[in-house]
mmCIF file of C-alpha atoms in Angstrom:
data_model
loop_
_atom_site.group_PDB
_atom_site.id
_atom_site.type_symbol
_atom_site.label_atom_id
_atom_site.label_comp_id
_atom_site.label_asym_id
_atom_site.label_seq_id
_atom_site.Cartn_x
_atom_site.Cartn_y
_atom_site.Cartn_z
ATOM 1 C CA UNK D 1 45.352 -41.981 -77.404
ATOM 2 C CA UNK D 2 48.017 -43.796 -79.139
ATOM 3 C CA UNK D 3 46.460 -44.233 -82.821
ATOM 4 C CA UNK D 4 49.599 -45.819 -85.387
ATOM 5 C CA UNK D 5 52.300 -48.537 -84.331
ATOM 6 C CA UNK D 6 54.618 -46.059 -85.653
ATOM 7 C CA UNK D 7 53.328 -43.734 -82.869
ATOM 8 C CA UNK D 8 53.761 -46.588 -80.555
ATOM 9 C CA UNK D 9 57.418 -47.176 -81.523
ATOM 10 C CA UNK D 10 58.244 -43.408 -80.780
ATOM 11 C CA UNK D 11 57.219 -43.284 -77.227
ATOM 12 C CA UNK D 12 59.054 -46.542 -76.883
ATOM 13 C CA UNK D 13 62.009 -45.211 -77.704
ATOM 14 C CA UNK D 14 61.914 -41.870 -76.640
ATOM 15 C CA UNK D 15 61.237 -43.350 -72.783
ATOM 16 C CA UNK D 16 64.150 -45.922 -73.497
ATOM 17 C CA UNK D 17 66.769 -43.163 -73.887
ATOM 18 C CA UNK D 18 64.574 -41.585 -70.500
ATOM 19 C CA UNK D 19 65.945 -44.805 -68.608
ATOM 20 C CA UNK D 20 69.619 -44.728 -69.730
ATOM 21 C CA UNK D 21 69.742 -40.919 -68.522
ATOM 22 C CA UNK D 22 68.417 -42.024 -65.303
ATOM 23 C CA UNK D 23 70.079 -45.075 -64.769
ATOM 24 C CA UNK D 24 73.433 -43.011 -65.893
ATOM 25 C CA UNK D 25 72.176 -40.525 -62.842
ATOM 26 C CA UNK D 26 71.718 -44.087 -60.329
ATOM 27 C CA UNK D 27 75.316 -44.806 -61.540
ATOM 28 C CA UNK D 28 76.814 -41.624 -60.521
ATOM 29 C CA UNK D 29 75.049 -41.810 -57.387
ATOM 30 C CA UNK D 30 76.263 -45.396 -56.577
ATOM 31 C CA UNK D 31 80.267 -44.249 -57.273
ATOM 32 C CA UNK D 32 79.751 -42.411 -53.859
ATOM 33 C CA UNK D 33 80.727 -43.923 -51.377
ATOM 34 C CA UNK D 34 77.658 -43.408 -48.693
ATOM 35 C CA UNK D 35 75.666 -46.265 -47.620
ATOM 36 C CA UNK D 36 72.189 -46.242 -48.689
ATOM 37 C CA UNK D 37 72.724 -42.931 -50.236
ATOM 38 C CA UNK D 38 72.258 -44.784 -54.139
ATOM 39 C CA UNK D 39 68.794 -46.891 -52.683
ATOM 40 C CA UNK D 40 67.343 -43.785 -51.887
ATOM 41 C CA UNK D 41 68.172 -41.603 -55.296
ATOM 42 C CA UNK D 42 67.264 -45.115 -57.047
ATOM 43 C CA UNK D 43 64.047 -44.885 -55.461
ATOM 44 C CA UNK D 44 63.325 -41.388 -56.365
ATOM 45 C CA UNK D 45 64.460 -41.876 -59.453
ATOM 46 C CA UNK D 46 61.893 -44.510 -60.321
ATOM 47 C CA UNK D 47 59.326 -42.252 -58.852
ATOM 48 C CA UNK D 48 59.780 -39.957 -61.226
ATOM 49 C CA UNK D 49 60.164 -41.821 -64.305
ATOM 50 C CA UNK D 50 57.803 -44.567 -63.985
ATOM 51 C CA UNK D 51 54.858 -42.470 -63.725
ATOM 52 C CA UNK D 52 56.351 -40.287 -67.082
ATOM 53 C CA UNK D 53 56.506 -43.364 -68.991
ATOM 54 C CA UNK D 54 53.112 -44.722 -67.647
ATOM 55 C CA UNK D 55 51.820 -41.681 -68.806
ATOM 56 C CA UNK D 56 53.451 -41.284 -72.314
ATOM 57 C CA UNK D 57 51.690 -44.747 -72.889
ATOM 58 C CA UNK D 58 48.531 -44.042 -71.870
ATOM 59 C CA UNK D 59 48.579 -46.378 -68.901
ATOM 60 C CA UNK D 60 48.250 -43.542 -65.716
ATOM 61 C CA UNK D 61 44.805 -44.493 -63.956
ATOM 62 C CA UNK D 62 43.773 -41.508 -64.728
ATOM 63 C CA UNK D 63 43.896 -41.928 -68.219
ATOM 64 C CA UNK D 64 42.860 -45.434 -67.845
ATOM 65 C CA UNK D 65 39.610 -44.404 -66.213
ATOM 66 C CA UNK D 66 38.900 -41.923 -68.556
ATOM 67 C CA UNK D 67 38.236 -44.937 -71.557
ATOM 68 C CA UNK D 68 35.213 -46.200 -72.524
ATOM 69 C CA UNK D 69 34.124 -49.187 -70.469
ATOM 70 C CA UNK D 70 34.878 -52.005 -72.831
ATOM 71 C CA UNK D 71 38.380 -50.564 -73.437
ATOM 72 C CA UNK D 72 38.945 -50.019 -69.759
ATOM 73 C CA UNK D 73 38.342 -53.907 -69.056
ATOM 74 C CA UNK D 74 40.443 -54.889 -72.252
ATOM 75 C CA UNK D 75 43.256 -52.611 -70.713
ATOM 76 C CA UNK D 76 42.977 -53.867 -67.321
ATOM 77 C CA UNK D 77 43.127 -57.311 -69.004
ATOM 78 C CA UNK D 78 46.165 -56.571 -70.831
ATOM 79 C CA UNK D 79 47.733 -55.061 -67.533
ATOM 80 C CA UNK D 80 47.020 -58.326 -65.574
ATOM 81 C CA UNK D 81 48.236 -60.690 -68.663
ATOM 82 C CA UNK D 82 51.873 -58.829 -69.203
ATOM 83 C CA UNK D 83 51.997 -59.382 -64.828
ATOM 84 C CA UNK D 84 52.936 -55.734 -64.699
ATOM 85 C CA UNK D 85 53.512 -54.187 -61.271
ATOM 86 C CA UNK D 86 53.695 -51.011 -62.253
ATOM 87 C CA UNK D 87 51.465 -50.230 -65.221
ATOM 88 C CA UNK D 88 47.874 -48.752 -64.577
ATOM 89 C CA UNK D 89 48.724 -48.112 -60.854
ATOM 90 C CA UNK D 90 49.616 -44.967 -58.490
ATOM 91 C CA UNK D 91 53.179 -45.348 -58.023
ATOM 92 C CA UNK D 92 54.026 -45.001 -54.172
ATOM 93 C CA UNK D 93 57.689 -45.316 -52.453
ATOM 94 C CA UNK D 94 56.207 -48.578 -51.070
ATOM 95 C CA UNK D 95 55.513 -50.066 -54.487
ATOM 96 C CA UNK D 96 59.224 -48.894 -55.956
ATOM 97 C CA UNK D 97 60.880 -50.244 -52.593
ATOM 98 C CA UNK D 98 58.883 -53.666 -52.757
ATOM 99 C CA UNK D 99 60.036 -54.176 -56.775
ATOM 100 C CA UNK D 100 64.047 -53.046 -55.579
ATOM 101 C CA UNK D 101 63.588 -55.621 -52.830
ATOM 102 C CA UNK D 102 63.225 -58.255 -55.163
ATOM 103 C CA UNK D 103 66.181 -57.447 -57.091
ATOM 104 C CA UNK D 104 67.896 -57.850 -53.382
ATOM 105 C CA UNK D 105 70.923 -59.756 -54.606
ATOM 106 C CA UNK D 106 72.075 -57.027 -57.484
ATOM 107 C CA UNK D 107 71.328 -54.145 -54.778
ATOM 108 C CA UNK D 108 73.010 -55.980 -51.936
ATOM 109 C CA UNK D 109 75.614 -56.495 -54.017
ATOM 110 C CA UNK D 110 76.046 -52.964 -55.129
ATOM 111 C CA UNK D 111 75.989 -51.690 -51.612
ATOM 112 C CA UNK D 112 78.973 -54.243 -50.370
ATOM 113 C CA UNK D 113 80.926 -53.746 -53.064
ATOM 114 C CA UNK D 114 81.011 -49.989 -52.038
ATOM 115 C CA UNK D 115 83.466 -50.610 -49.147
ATOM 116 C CA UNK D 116 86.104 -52.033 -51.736
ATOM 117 C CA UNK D 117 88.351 -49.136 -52.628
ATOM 118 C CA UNK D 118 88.407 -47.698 -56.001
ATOM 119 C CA UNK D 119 87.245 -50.553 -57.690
ATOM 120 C CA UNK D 120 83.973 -51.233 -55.131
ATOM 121 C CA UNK D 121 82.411 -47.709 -56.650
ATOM 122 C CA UNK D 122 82.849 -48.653 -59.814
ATOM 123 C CA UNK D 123 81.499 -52.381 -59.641
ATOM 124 C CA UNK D 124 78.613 -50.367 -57.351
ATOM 125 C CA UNK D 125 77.936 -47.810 -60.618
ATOM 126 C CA UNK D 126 78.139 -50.526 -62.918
ATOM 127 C CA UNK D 127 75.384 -52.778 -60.925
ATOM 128 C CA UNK D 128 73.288 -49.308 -60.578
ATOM 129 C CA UNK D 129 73.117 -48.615 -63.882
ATOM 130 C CA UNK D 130 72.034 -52.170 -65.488
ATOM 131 C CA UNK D 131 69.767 -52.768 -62.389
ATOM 132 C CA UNK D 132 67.618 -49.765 -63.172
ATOM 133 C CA UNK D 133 68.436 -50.120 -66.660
ATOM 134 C CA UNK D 134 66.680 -53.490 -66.573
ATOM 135 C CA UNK D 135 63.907 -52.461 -64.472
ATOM 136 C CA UNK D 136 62.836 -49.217 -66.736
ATOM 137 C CA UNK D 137 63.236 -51.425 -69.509
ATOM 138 C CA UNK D 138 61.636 -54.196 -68.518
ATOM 139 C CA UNK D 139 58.553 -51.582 -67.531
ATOM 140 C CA UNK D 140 58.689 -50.024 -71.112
ATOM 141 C CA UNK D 141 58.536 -53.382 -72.462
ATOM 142 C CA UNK D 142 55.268 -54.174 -70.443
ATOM 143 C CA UNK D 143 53.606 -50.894 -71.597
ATOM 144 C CA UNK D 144 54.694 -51.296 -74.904
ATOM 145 C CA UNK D 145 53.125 -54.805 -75.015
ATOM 146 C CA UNK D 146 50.045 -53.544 -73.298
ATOM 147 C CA UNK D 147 49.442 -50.406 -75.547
ATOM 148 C CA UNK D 148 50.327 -52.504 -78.514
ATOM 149 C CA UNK D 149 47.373 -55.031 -77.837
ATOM 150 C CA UNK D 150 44.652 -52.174 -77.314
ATOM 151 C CA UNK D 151 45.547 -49.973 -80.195
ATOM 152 C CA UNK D 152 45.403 -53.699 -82.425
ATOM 153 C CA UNK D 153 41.877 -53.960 -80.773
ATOM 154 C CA UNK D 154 40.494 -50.494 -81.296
ATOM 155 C CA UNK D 155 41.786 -51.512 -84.893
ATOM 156 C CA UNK D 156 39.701 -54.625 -84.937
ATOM 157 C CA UNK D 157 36.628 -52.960 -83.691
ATOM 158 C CA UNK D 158 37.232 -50.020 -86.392
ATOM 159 C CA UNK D 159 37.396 -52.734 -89.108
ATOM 160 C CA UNK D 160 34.176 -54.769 -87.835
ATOM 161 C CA UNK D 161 32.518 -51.514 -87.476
ATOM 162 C CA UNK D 162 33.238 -50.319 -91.602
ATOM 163 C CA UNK D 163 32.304 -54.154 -92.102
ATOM 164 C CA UNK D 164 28.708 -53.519 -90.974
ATOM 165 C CA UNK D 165 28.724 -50.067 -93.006
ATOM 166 C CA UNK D 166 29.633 -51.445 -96.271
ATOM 167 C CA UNK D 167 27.098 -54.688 -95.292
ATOM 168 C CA UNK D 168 24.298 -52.220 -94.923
ATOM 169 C CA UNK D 169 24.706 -49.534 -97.926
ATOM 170 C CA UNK D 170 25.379 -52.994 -99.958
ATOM 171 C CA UNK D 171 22.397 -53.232 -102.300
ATOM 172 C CA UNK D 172 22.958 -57.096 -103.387
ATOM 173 C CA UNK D 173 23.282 -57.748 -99.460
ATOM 174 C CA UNK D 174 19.417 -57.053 -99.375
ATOM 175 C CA UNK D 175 17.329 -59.643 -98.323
#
């Protein structure tokens, strides 16, 4: 559990520089010249890292069900606010080819410009790289957001909670 911003901050950065090695990896991938060679290594590429950074945040369901229930249902709240698609859920091939689908223009793009010599692979890299660039990014962003607003509330609750201490062992407080 996630207990300092500072914390917070870490794991946001440390999976940041996890997305611009694997979006460097998509890039490379994209230079060659094989149709629907870079799809598939961008799909198994966001297999892999979307659960890591799910899990560095504390946002795996696993971990997720393992909360108490009020923080489950805040979590789950926070998930459904932010509109993540990926946060809180298994990660399947279906789910990562549904969320490339709708960046359809960039990837379509990417794949035509392959059969442009020289320049096509490059213009194909280049698309690769912010594409999943902006999609790991984006993600981070959401599970930053989401793990942000639950360790505020557990820090709420803490503060209400020393409230009622002091209240009680407060001898003018008596009635």
């Amino acid at each position: 559990m996630i207990e300092t911003r500072e914390e917070l901050d870490a794991i946001k950065k440390s999976c940041q520089t996890m997305v611009t090695k694997s979006a460097s990896l998509s890039a490379g991938t994209a230079i060659i010249p094989v149709p629907g060679l870079d799809i598939g290594s961008d799909v198994a590429i966001l297999m892999r890292i979307i659960p890591k950074i799910n899990s560095k945040f504390g946002l795996t369901p696993e971990q997720i069900d393992g909360l108490d229930t009020d923080s489950k249902l805040f979590v789950m709240t926070a998930i459904s606010n932010t509109g993540s698609k990926m946060a809180g859920k298994y990660i399947t091939q279906n789910l990562i080819i549904s969320l490339l689908s709708k960046m359809g223009v960039r990837v379509a793009a990417k794949g035509a410009s392959k059969f442009v010599p020289l320049i096509g692979s490059a213009v194909a890299g280049g698309i690769s790289f912010t594409a999943m660039k902006y999609m790991g990014n984006s993600h981070i962003d959401d599970c930053y957001n989401i793990a942000l607003a639950a360790l505020e509330n557990r820090q709420l609750e803490n503060m209400a909670e020393a409230e009622i201490v002091i209240e009680a062992d407060d001898p003018t407080k008596a009635n």
